[in-house]
Coordinates of N, CA, C and O in Angstrom, one line a residue:
X1 N 34.7 3.2 0.6 CA 35.1 2.0 -0.3 C 36.6 2.0 -0.4 O 36.8 3.4 -0.8
X2 N 37.0 1.4 -0.5 CA 38.5 0.8 -0.6 C 38.9 0.7 -2.1 O 39.0 -0.4 -2.2
X3 N 38.7 1.4 -2.7 CA 39.4 1.7 -4.1 C 40.2 1.0 -4.7 O 40.3 0.3 -5.4
X4 N 41.5 1.0 -3.9 CA 42.9 0.4 -3.9 C 42.6 -1.0 -4.0 O 42.9 -2.0 -4.7
X5 N 41.9 -1.5 -2.9 CA 41.7 -3.1 -2.5 C 41.0 -3.8 -3.8 O 40.9 -4.9 -3.9
X6 N 39.7 -2.7 -4.2 CA 39.0 -3.3 -5.1 C 39.6 -3.3 -6.3 O 39.5 -4.5 -7.3
X7 N 40.3 -2.7 -6.7 CA 41.4 -2.6 -8.0 C 42.1 -3.6 -8.3 O 42.4 -4.6 -9.4
X8 N 42.7 -4.2 -6.8 CA 43.9 -5.1 -6.4 C 42.7 -6.5 -6.7 O 43.2 -7.2 -7.4
X9 N 41.7 -6.4 -6.1 CA 40.7 -7.8 -6.4 C 40.5 -7.9 -7.7 O 40.1 -9.5 -8.3
X10 N 40.1 -7.1 -8.3 CA 39.9 -7.2 -9.8 C 40.9 -7.4 -10.8 O 40.6 -8.5 -11.7
X11 N 42.1 -7.3 -10.6 CA 43.3 -7.6 -11.1 C 43.7 -9.3 -10.8 O 43.3 -10.3 -11.3
X12 N 43.2 -9.9 -9.2 CA 43.4 -10.9 -9.3 C 42.2 -11.9 -10.0 O 42.3 -13.2 -10.2
X13 N 41.0 -11.2 -10.0 CA 40.2 -12.3 -10.5 C 40.1 -12.0 -11.9 O 39.9 -13.2 -13.0
X14 N 40.8 -11.2 -12.8 CA 41.4 -11.3 -14.2 C 42.0 -12.5 -14.0 O 42.4 -13.4 -15.3
X15 N 43.3 -12.6 -13.5 CA 44.4 -13.6 -13.4 C 43.5 -14.9 -13.3 O 44.0 -16.2 -13.8
X16 N 42.6 -15.3 -12.3 CA 42.1 -16.3 -11.7 C 41.2 -16.9 -13.1 O 41.0 -18.1 -13.3
X17 N 40.6 -15.9 -13.8 CA 39.8 -16.5 -14.8 C 40.6 -16.7 -16.2 O 40.1 -17.2 -17.6
X18 N 42.2 -16.1 -16.1 CA 42.9 -16.9 -17.2 C 43.4 -15.9 -18.0 O 43.6 -16.1 -19.1
X19 N 43.0 -14.3 -17.6 CA 43.4 -13.4 -18.4 C 44.4 -12.6 -18.2 O 44.6 -12.9 -16.7
X20 N 44.5 -11.7 -18.7 CA 46.3 -10.6 -18.4 C 45.8 -9.4 -18.2 O 45.4 -8.4 -19.0
X21 N 45.8 -9.1 -16.8 CA 45.5 -7.6 -16.4 C 46.2 -6.6 -17.0 O 46.0 -5.3 -17.4
X22 N 47.4 -6.8 -17.6 CA 48.1 -6.0 -18.3 C 47.9 -6.0 -19.7 O 48.5 -5.1 -20.5
X23 N 46.8 -6.7 -20.6 CA 47.0 -7.0 -22.0 C 46.3 -5.3 -22.3 O 45.4 -4.6 -21.2
X24 N 46.7 -4.5 -23.2 CA 46.0 -3.2 -23.6 C 44.5 -3.2 -23.3 O 43.9 -2.0 -22.7
X25 N 44.0 -4.1 -23.7 CA 42.0 -3.8 -23.2 C 41.7 -3.6 -21.8 O 40.7 -3.6 -21.4
X26 N 42.6 -4.1 -20.7 CA 42.1 -4.3 -19.7 C 43.4 -3.7 -18.8 O 42.8 -3.6 -17.3
X27 N 44.1 -3.0 -19.2 CA 45.1 -2.3 -18.3 C 44.3 -1.2 -17.0 O 44.5 -1.0 -16.1
X28 N 43.5 -0.3 -17.7 CA 42.1 0.6 -17.2 C 41.2 -0.2 -16.3 O 40.7 0.3 -15.6
X29 N 40.7 -1.2 -16.6 CA 39.7 -2.0 -16.1 C 39.5 -2.1 -14.7 O 38.8 -2.0 -13.9
X30 N 40.7 -2.1 -14.1 CA 40.1 -2.3 -12.5 C 40.0 -1.0 -12.0 O 39.5 -1.0 -11.1
X31 N 40.6 0.2 -12.4 CA 40.1 1.4 -11.7 C 38.9 1.8 -12.4 O 37.9 2.1 -11.6
X32 N 38.1 1.1 -13.6 CA 36.9 1.6 -13.8 C 35.9 0.5 -13.2 O 34.9 1.3 -13.0
X33 N 36.3 -0.7 -12.9 CA 35.5 -1.3 -12.0 C 35.1 -0.8 -10.5 O 34.1 -0.9 -9.8
X34 N 36.3 -0.4 -10.4 CA 36.3 0.0 -8.8 C 35.3 1.5 -9.0 O 34.6 1.4 -7.9
X35 N 35.5 2.3 -9.8 CA 34.9 3.5 -9.9 C 33.2 3.0 -10.1 O 32.6 3.2 -9.3
X36 N 33.0 2.2 -10.9 CA 31.7 1.5 -11.2 C 30.9 1.1 -9.6 O 29.9 1.4 -9.6
X37 N 31.6 0.2 -8.8 CA 31.4 -0.5 -7.8 C 30.7 0.8 -6.7 O 30.2 0.7 -5.8
X38 N 31.8 1.8 -6.8 CA 31.6 2.9 -5.7 C 30.1 3.6 -6.2 O 29.5 3.9 -4.9
X39 N 30.2 3.6 -7.3 CA 29.0 4.2 -7.8 C 27.8 3.5 -7.6 O 26.5 3.6 -6.9
X40 N 27.9 2.3 -7.6 CA 26.4 1.2 -7.9 C 26.4 0.9 -5.9 O 25.3 0.4 -5.7
X41 N 27.3 1.1 -5.3 CA 26.9 0.7 -3.5 C 27.3 2.0 -2.9 O 27.6 1.7 -2.1
X42 N 26.8 3.3 -3.7 CA 26.8 4.4 -2.5 C 26.3 4.5 -1.4 O 26.4 5.4 -0.8
X43 N 25.3 3.7 -1.2 CA 24.2 3.9 -0.2 C 24.9 3.0 1.2 O 24.7 3.5 2.3
X44 N 26.0 2.2 0.6 CA 26.3 1.0 1.9 C 27.1 2.3 2.9 O 27.9 3.2 3.0
X45 N 26.4 2.3 4.1 CA 27.0 3.0 5.3 C 26.6 4.4 5.8 O 27.1 5.2 6.4
X46 N 25.4 4.8 4.8 CA 24.6 5.7 4.7 C 23.5 6.1 5.3 O 22.9 4.7 5.1
X47 N 22.5 6.8 5.6 CA 21.3 7.0 6.2 C 20.9 7.7 4.8 O 21.2 8.5 4.1
X48 N 19.4 7.6 4.7 CA 18.4 8.4 3.6 C 18.7 9.9 3.6 O 19.1 10.7 2.8
X49 N 19.0 10.3 5.1 CA 19.2 12.0 5.5 C 20.6 12.3 4.9 O 21.0 13.4 4.3
X50 N 21.4 11.4 4.8 CA 22.8 12.0 4.2 C 23.2 12.4 2.6 O 23.7 12.5 2.6
X51 N 21.9 11.7 1.9 CA 21.9 11.6 0.4 C 21.0 12.6 0.1 O 21.3 13.3 -1.0
X52 N 19.9 13.0 0.5 CA 18.9 14.0 0.3 C 18.7 14.7 1.7 O 18.0 14.1 2.4
X53 N 18.0 16.1 1.4 CA 17.3 16.5 2.5 C 15.8 16.2 2.3 O 14.9 17.0 1.7
X54 N 15.1 15.4 3.1 CA 14.2 15.3 3.3 C 13.1 16.0 3.9 O 12.5 15.3 4.9
X55 N 12.8 16.9 3.6 CA 12.5 18.0 4.6 C 10.8 17.8 4.0 O 10.0 17.2 2.9
X56 N 10.0 17.8 5.2 CA 8.7 17.7 5.1 C 7.8 19.2 5.1 O 7.9 19.9 5.8
X57 N 6.9 19.1 4.4 CA 6.0 19.9 4.0 C 4.6 19.8 4.6 O 4.5 18.9 4.6
X58 N 3.9 21.0 4.8 CA 2.6 20.9 5.4 C 1.5 21.7 4.2 O 2.1 22.7 3.5
X59 N 0.6 20.8 3.5 CA -0.6 21.4 2.7 C -1.8 21.2 3.1 O -2.2 20.3 4.1
X60 N -2.5 22.7 3.1 CA -3.7 22.6 3.7 C -4.8 21.6 2.8 O -5.8 20.9 3.6
X61 N -4.5 21.6 1.7 CA -5.7 20.8 1.0 C -4.8 19.4 0.4 O -4.6 19.1 -0.8
X62 N -5.4 18.5 1.3 CA -4.9 17.4 1.2 C -5.3 16.3 -0.3 O -6.4 16.2 0.0
X63 N -4.4 16.1 -0.9 CA -4.8 15.1 -2.0 C -4.7 13.7 -1.5 O -4.4 13.4 -0.4
X64 N -5.7 12.9 -2.3 CA -6.3 11.7 -2.2 C -5.0 10.7 -1.9 O -4.9 9.5 -1.1
X65 N -4.3 11.0 -2.9 CA -2.7 10.3 -3.1 C -1.7 10.9 -3.7 O -2.1 11.7 -4.7
X66 N -0.3 10.5 -3.4 CA 0.6 11.3 -4.2 C 1.5 10.0 -4.6 O 1.8 9.0 -3.9
X67 N 1.8 10.1 -6.2 CA 2.4 9.1 -6.8 C 3.4 9.6 -7.6 O 3.3 10.6 -8.4
X68 N 4.4 8.7 -7.6 CA 5.4 9.4 -8.5 C 5.6 7.8 -9.2 O 5.7 6.5 -9.0
X69 N 5.8 7.8 -10.8 CA 5.6 6.6 -11.4 C 6.9 6.6 -12.4 O 7.6 7.4 -12.8
X70 N 7.0 5.0 -12.7 CA 7.9 4.9 -13.8 C 9.4 5.4 -13.5 O 10.4 6.0 -14.2
X71 N 9.9 5.3 -12.3 CA 11.2 5.8 -11.8 C 12.4 4.8 -12.0 O 12.0 3.6 -11.4
X72 N 13.4 4.9 -13.2 CA 14.1 4.2 -13.2 C 15.2 3.6 -12.2 O 15.5 4.9 -11.6
X73 N 15.5 2.4 -12.1 CA 17.1 2.0 -10.9 C 17.5 1.3 -11.4 O 17.2 0.3 -12.8
X74 N 18.7 1.5 -10.7 CA 19.7 0.2 -11.2 C 20.4 -0.4 -9.7 O 20.4 0.4 -9.0
X75 N 20.6 -1.6 -9.7 CA 21.2 -2.2 -8.6 C 22.1 -3.3 -8.7 O 22.0 -4.0 -10.2
X76 N 22.4 -4.1 -7.8 CA 23.5 -5.1 -8.1 C 22.5 -6.1 -7.1 O 22.4 -6.2 -5.8
X77 N 22.4 -7.5 -7.8 CA 22.1 -8.5 -7.2 C 23.3 -9.2 -6.1 O 24.3 -9.3 -6.3
X78 N 22.5 -9.5 -4.9 CA 23.7 -9.5 -4.1 C 24.0 -11.2 -4.3 O 25.2 -11.4 -3.2
X79 N 23.4 -12.0 -4.6 CA 24.2 -13.4 -4.9 C 25.0 -13.5 -5.9 O 25.8 -14.5 -5.9
X80 N 24.9 -12.9 -7.1 CA 25.8 -12.9 -8.1 C 26.7 -11.6 -8.6 O 27.6 -11.4 -9.2
X81 N 26.5 -10.5 -7.8 CA 26.9 -8.9 -8.1 C 27.1 -8.9 -9.7 O 27.3 -8.5 -10.2
X82 N 25.8 -9.3 -10.0 CA 25.4 -8.9 -11.6 C 24.5 -7.8 -11.5 O 23.3 -7.7 -10.5
X83 N 24.1 -7.0 -12.5 CA 22.9 -6.1 -12.1 C 21.4 -6.5 -12.4 O 21.1 -7.6 -13.0
X84 N 20.6 -5.9 -11.3 CA 18.8 -5.4 -12.1 C 19.0 -4.4 -12.0 O 18.9 -3.8 -11.5
X85 N 17.6 -4.2 -13.0 CA 17.0 -2.7 -13.2 C 15.8 -2.8 -13.5 O 15.3 -3.5 -14.2
X86 N 15.2 -1.7 -13.4 CA 13.7 -2.0 -13.9 C 13.1 -0.3 -13.3 O 13.9 0.5 -13.5
X87 N 12.1 -0.5 -13.0 CA 11.2 1.0 -12.7 C 10.3 0.6 -11.3 O 9.8 -0.4 -11.3
X88 N 10.2 1.6 -10.6 CA 9.6 1.5 -9.5 C 8.3 2.6 -9.5 O 8.5 3.9 -10.0
X89 N 7.3 2.3 -9.1 CA 6.0 3.1 -8.8 C 6.0 3.3 -7.2 O 5.7 2.2 -6.4
X90 N 6.1 4.3 -6.8 CA 5.7 4.8 -5.3 C 4.5 5.6 -4.9 O 4.4 6.8 -6.0
X91 N 3.7 5.3 -3.8 CA 2.7 6.3 -3.9 C 2.3 6.4 -2.1 O 2.8 5.3 -1.8
X92 N 1.7 7.3 -1.6 CA 1.5 7.7 -0.6 C 0.3 8.4 -0.2 O -0.2 9.3 -1.4
X93 N -0.6 8.1 0.8 CA -1.7 9.1 1.2 C -1.0 9.7 2.2 O -1.1 9.2 3.5
X94 N -1.2 10.6 2.4 CA -0.5 11.6 3.5 C -1.2 11.8 4.5 O -2.7 11.5 4.2
X95 N -0.9 11.8 5.8 CA -1.4 12.0 7.0 C -1.3 13.5 7.5 O 0.0 14.0 7.6
X96 N -2.6 14.3 7.9 CA -2.5 15.5 8.5 C -1.4 16.8 7.6 O -1.0 17.2 8.1
X97 N -1.8 16.5 6.2 CA -0.7 17.2 5.3 C 0.1 17.4 5.0 O 1.0 18.0 4.4
X98 N 0.8 15.9 5.7 CA 2.3 15.7 5.6 C 3.3 15.7 4.1 O 2.6 14.2 3.6
X99 N 3.7 16.4 3.7 CA 4.3 15.7 2.3 C 5.7 15.6 2.2 O 6.0 16.6 3.0
X100 N 6.1 15.3 1.0 CA 8.0 15.8 0.9 C 8.0 16.1 -0.2 O 6.7 15.7 -0.9
X101 N 8.8 16.8 -1.0 CA 9.3 17.1 -2.4 C 9.2 15.9 -3.4 O 9.6 14.9 -2.9
X102 N 8.2 16.2 -4.4 CA 8.2 15.0 -5.2 C 9.7 14.6 -5.8 O 9.6 13.2 -6.0
X103 N 10.8 15.3 -6.0 CA 12.2 14.7 -6.5 C 12.9 13.9 -5.3 O 13.7 13.2 -5.6
X104 N 12.0 13.9 -3.9 CA 12.8 13.3 -2.9 C 12.5 11.5 -3.1 O 13.0 10.9 -2.5
X105 N 11.2 11.4 -3.9 CA 10.9 9.8 -4.1 C 11.8 9.0 -5.3 O 12.3 7.9 -4.5
X106 N 12.0 9.7 -6.0 CA 12.9 9.0 -6.6 C 14.6 8.9 -6.4 O 15.1 8.1 -6.6
X107 N 14.9 10.2 -5.4 CA 16.1 10.2 -4.6 C 15.9 8.6 -3.9 O 17.1 8.2 -3.3
X108 N 14.9 8.5 -2.8 CA 14.6 7.5 -1.9 C 14.6 5.9 -2.8 O 15.4 5.4 -2.1
X109 N 14.4 5.7 -3.8 CA 14.3 4.9 -4.8 C 16.1 4.7 -5.0 O 16.6 3.5 -5.0
X110 N 16.4 5.3 -5.6 CA 17.9 5.6 -5.8 C 19.0 5.1 -4.5 O 19.5 4.0 -4.5
X111 N 18.6 5.4 -3.2 CA 19.2 5.1 -2.1 C 18.9 3.2 -1.8 O 20.1 2.7 -1.5
X112 N 17.8 3.5 -1.9 CA 17.3 2.0 -1.5 C 17.8 0.8 -2.4 O 18.4 -0.5 -2.2
X113 N 18.2 1.2 -3.5 CA 18.6 0.6 -4.8 C 20.3 0.2 -4.8 O 20.9 -0.3 -5.3
X114 N 21.0 1.5 -4.4 CA 22.8 1.4 -4.2 C 23.2 0.7 -3.5 O 23.9 1.5 -2.8
X115 N 23.2 -0.5 -3.4 CA 23.9 -1.4 -2.8 C 23.4 -2.7 -3.4 O 22.3 -3.0 -3.7
X116 N 24.3 -3.9 -2.8 CA 23.8 -4.9 -3.4 C 22.7 -5.3 -2.9 O 23.1 -5.4 -1.3
X117 N 21.9 -5.9 -3.4 CA 20.5 -6.6 -2.2 C 19.9 -7.1 -3.1 O 20.3 -7.8 -4.3
X118 N 18.5 -7.5 -3.0 CA 17.2 -8.1 -3.6 C 16.5 -7.1 -3.9 O 16.2 -6.5 -2.9
X119 N 15.9 -7.6 -4.9 CA 14.6 -6.5 -5.2 C 13.4 -6.7 -4.3 O 12.9 -5.5 -3.9
X120 N 13.1 -7.9 -3.5 CA 12.0 -7.6 -2.6 C 13.0 -7.1 -1.2 O 11.9 -6.2 -0.6
X121 N 13.8 -6.5 -1.0 CA 14.5 -5.7 0.1 C 14.0 -4.5 -0.4 O 14.1 -3.4 0.6
X122 N 14.5 -4.0 -1.8 CA 14.5 -2.5 -2.2 C 13.0 -2.2 -1.9 O 12.8 -1.0 -1.0
X123 N 12.0 -3.2 -2.5 CA 10.7 -2.7 -2.1 C 10.3 -2.4 -0.9 O 9.6 -1.1 -0.6
X124 N 10.5 -3.2 0.2 CA 10.4 -3.1 1.7 C 11.3 -2.0 1.9 O 10.6 -1.0 2.9
X125 N 12.4 -1.7 1.7 CA 13.1 -0.3 2.4 C 12.3 1.1 1.8 O 12.4 1.8 2.5
X126 N 12.2 0.7 0.7 CA 11.3 2.2 0.1 C 10.2 2.5 1.0 O 10.2 3.7 1.5
X127 N 9.6 1.3 1.4 CA 8.0 1.6 2.4 C 8.7 2.0 3.5 O 8.0 2.7 4.2
X128 N 9.5 1.2 4.0 CA 10.1 1.6 5.6 C 10.6 3.0 5.7 O 10.2 3.8 6.8
X129 N 11.1 3.6 4.5 CA 11.9 5.0 5.0 C 10.5 6.0 4.9 O 10.6 6.7 5.5
X130 N 9.6 5.7 3.8 CA 8.6 6.8 3.9 C 7.5 6.6 4.9 O 7.1 7.6 5.4
X131 N 7.3 5.7 5.4 CA 6.9 5.3 7.1 C 7.6 6.1 8.2 O 6.9 6.7 8.6
X132 N 8.8 6.1 8.1 CA 9.7 6.6 8.8 C 9.8 8.3 8.7 O 9.5 9.0 9.7
X133 N 9.9 8.8 7.7 CA 9.7 10.0 7.2 C 8.3 10.7 7.6 O 8.0 12.4 8.0
X134 N 7.2 10.1 6.8 CA 5.9 10.6 6.8 C 5.2 10.2 7.8 O 3.8 11.0 7.9
X135 N 5.2 8.7 8.1 CA 3.6 8.1 8.8 C 2.6 8.4 8.0 O 1.5 8.9 8.8
X136 N 2.3 8.0 6.9 CA 1.5 8.7 6.0 C 0.1 7.7 6.2 O 0.5 6.5 7.3
X137 N -1.0 7.6 5.7 CA -2.2 7.0 5.7 C -1.9 5.7 5.3 O -2.7 4.3 5.2
X138 N -1.3 5.5 4.3 CA -1.1 4.3 3.5 C 0.6 4.4 2.7 O 0.7 5.9 2.3
X139 N 0.7 3.5 2.0 CA 2.3 3.6 1.5 C 1.9 2.1 0.1 O 1.4 1.3 0.3
X140 N 2.0 2.7 -1.1 CA 2.0 1.3 -2.2 C 2.9 1.9 -2.9 O 3.8 2.6 -3.5
X141 N 4.1 0.6 -3.2 CA 5.3 0.5 -3.7 C 5.2 -0.7 -4.9 O 5.2 -1.8 -4.5
X142 N 5.7 -0.4 -6.2 CA 5.8 -1.9 -7.0 C 6.8 -1.8 -7.8 O 7.5 -0.5 -8.2
X143 N 7.5 -2.7 -7.7 CA 8.7 -2.6 -8.8 C 8.8 -3.7 -9.7 O 8.0 -5.0 -9.6
X144 N 9.0 -3.7 -11.2 CA 9.0 -4.5 -12.2 C 10.2 -4.3 -12.4 O 11.1 -3.2 -12.8
X145 N 11.6 -5.4 -12.5 CA 12.7 -5.4 -12.9 C 13.1 -6.7 -13.7 O 12.5 -7.5 -13.7
X146 N 14.4 -6.4 -14.4 CA 15.0 -7.5 -15.1 C 16.2 -7.6 -14.4 O 16.9 -6.9 -14.0
X147 N 16.6 -9.3 -14.3 CA 17.8 -9.7 -13.3 C 18.6 -10.3 -14.6 O 18.5 -11.4 -14.8
X148 N 19.7 -9.9 -14.6 CA 20.8 -10.6 -15.7 C 21.1 -11.5 -14.9 O 21.8 -12.1 -15.6
X149 N 21.3 -11.9 -13.5 CA 21.6 -12.9 -12.5 C 20.9 -14.1 -13.5 O 21.2 -15.7 -13.9
X150 N 19.4 -14.0 -14.0 CA 18.7 -14.9 -14.9 C 18.9 -14.8 -16.2 O 18.7 -15.8 -17.1
X151 N 19.5 -13.8 -16.6 CA 19.6 -13.7 -18.2 C 20.9 -13.8 -18.8 O 21.0 -14.7 -19.9
X152 N 21.6 -14.1 -18.2 CA 23.1 -14.2 -18.6 C 23.5 -15.7 -17.9 O 25.0 -15.9 -18.6
X153 N 23.3 -15.8 -17.1 CA 23.7 -17.3 -16.4 C 22.3 -18.0 -15.9 O 21.3 -17.8 -16.1
X154 N 22.5 -19.3 -15.1 CA 21.8 -19.9 -14.8 C 20.6 -20.3 -15.6 O 20.9 -21.2 -16.9
X155 N 19.6 -19.9 -15.6 CA 18.4 -20.2 -16.8 C 18.5 -19.8 -18.2 O 17.8 -20.2 -19.3
X156 N 18.9 -18.5 -18.2 CA 19.5 -17.7 -19.4 C 18.3 -17.7 -20.1 O 18.1 -17.7 -21.5
X157 N 17.3 -17.1 -19.5 CA 15.8 -16.6 -20.5 C 16.2 -15.2 -20.3 O 16.1 -14.1 -18.9
X158 N 16.2 -14.5 -21.4 CA 16.2 -12.8 -21.6 C 14.6 -12.5 -21.3 O 13.4 -13.0 -21.8
X159 N 14.7 -11.4 -21.0 CA 13.4 -10.3 -20.9 C 12.0 -11.0 -19.8 O 11.1 -10.6 -19.6
X160 N 12.6 -11.8 -19.1 CA 11.6 -12.1 -17.7 C 11.6 -11.0 -16.7 O 12.6 -10.7 -15.9
X161 N 10.6 -10.5 -16.5 CA 10.4 -9.4 -15.4 C 10.0 -10.1 -14.1 O 9.2 -10.9 -14.1
X162 N 10.2 -9.3 -12.8 CA 10.4 -9.7 -12.0 C 9.3 -8.5 -11.3 O 9.9 -7.5 -11.3
X163 N 8.4 -9.2 -10.4 CA 7.4 -7.9 -10.2 C 7.3 -8.1 -8.3 O 7.2 -9.3 -8.1
X164 N 7.6 -7.0 -8.0 CA 7.4 -7.0 -6.2 C 6.3 -5.9 -6.2 O 6.4 -5.0 -6.5
X165 N 5.9 -6.0 -4.6 CA 4.8 -4.8 -4.7 C 4.7 -5.4 -2.7 O 4.6 -6.1 -2.3
X166 N 4.2 -4.1 -2.3 CA 4.0 -3.6 -0.7 C 3.4 -2.7 -0.9 O 3.3 -1.8 -1.4
X167 N 1.9 -3.2 0.2 CA 0.8 -2.1 0.7 C 0.8 -1.9 2.3 O 0.8 -2.8 2.6
X168 N 0.9 -1.0 2.3 CA 0.4 -0.5 4.0 C -1.1 0.2 4.1 O -1.1 1.1 3.3
X169 N -1.4 0.4 5.3 CA -2.6 1.1 5.6 C -3.9 1.3 4.5 O -4.3 -0.1 4.2
X170 N -4.1 2.5 4.2 CA -5.3 2.4 3.4 C -5.2 1.6 1.9 O -6.1 1.2 1.2
X171 N -4.0 1.5 1.5 CA -3.8 0.8 0.2 C -4.0 -1.1 0.8 O -4.2 -1.4 -0.4
X172 N -4.3 -1.4 1.8 CA -4.2 -2.5 1.9 C -5.6 -2.8 2.2 O -6.7 -3.5 1.7
X173 N -6.8 -1.8 2.8 CA -7.8 -2.0 3.1 C -8.6 -1.0 2.0 O -10.1 -1.6 1.8
X174 N -8.3 -0.3 1.3 CA -9.7 0.4 0.4 C -9.0 -0.1 -1.1 O -8.0 0.3 -1.8
X175 N -9.9 -1.0 -1.5 CA -9.7 -1.9 -2.8 C -9.7 -1.1 -4.0 O -9.0 -0.8 -4.8
X176 N -10.2 0.1 -3.8 CA -10.6 1.2 -5.0 C -9.4 2.2 -5.1 O -8.9 2.0 -6.1
X177 N -8.7 2.4 -4.2 CA -7.7 3.3 -4.1 C -6.4 2.1 -4.4 O -5.6 2.9 -5.1
X178 N -6.4 1.4 -4.1 CA -5.1 0.3 -4.7 C -5.1 0.0 -6.0 O -4.4 -0.1 -6.6
X179 N -6.9 -0.4 -6.6 CA -7.3 -0.4 -8.1 C -6.5 1.0 -8.8 O -6.1 0.6 -9.9
X180 N -6.8 2.0 -8.2 CA -6.4 3.1 -8.8 C -4.9 3.0 -8.9 O -4.4 3.5 -10.2
X181 N -4.0 2.9 -8.0 CA -2.6 3.1 -8.2 C -2.1 1.8 -9.2 O -1.3 2.2 -10.1
X182 N -2.6 0.5 -9.0 CA -2.4 0.0 -10.1 C -2.8 0.0 -11.5 O -2.0 -0.5 -12.2
X183 N -4.1 0.7 -11.8 CA -4.3 0.7 -13.2 C -3.6 2.1 -13.5 O -3.3 1.6 -14.9
X184 N -3.1 2.7 -12.9 CA -2.1 3.7 -13.2 C -1.0 3.5 -13.4 O -0.2 4.1 -14.8
X185 N -0.4 2.4 -13.2 CA 1.1 1.6 -13.6 C 0.9 0.8 -13.9 O 2.2 0.3 -14.4
X186 N -0.1 -0.2 -14.7 CA -0.2 -1.1 -15.5 C 0.6 -1.2 -16.8 O 1.1 -2.1 -17.1
X187 N 1.0 0.0 -17.6 CA 1.4 0.3 -18.7 C 3.4 0.3 -18.5 O 3.5 0.9 -19.2
X188 N 3.4 -0.2 -17.3 CA 4.8 0.3 -16.6 C 5.4 -1.0 -17.2 O 6.8 -1.2 -16.7
X189 N 5.4 -2.0 -18.0 CA 6.1 -2.7 -18.8 C 7.6 -2.7 -19.1 O 7.4 -1.3 -19.8
X190 N 8.7 -3.2 -18.7 CA 10.0 -3.0 -19.4 C 10.1 -3.4 -20.8 O 10.1 -4.8 -20.5
X191 N 10.1 -2.7 -21.8 CA 10.5 -3.4 -22.8 C 11.7 -3.0 -23.8 O 12.1 -2.3 -24.3
X192 N 12.8 -3.9 -22.9 CA 14.3 -3.2 -23.5 C 14.7 -4.4 -24.3 O 14.4 -5.3 -24.4

């Protein structure tokens, strides 16, 4: 990311909305905003393995399902560059005893979220990367999020949760397994 270009763009934006980038409260704002955008878009131009070592392990006693729940994430709406944030629930059914470290799943969620995008794409990106890494028997991902582009502008409705899900493999065909995953996570409402 070009830090100086972002700082200049923020100064221009402040001028364009009629404010003075030199007034005391705004002098350091361009640097702060550039630093924030660097953090919120840190996945741009990277692959998941650039961010974390997704080492695959083998287990002899294969679990029915591996699930990491209530993973907080923050992202930017690509249409308005306003935040959306919430929780992801991710599960997979191992194939041939292949698993990854549990901490890698939240890292994968962060990777998918750290760029301007859409909640629908974050959901799909998590599924696609888990599929690429493990080729499991099935994957389940649900995301519940709040979108400030809906709350601060447009319809101006606070507290509207958006839910997305994607199921592959045995999570599509095994109703009991899908229900188990969904029931474990049904209390994942965001009450902010």
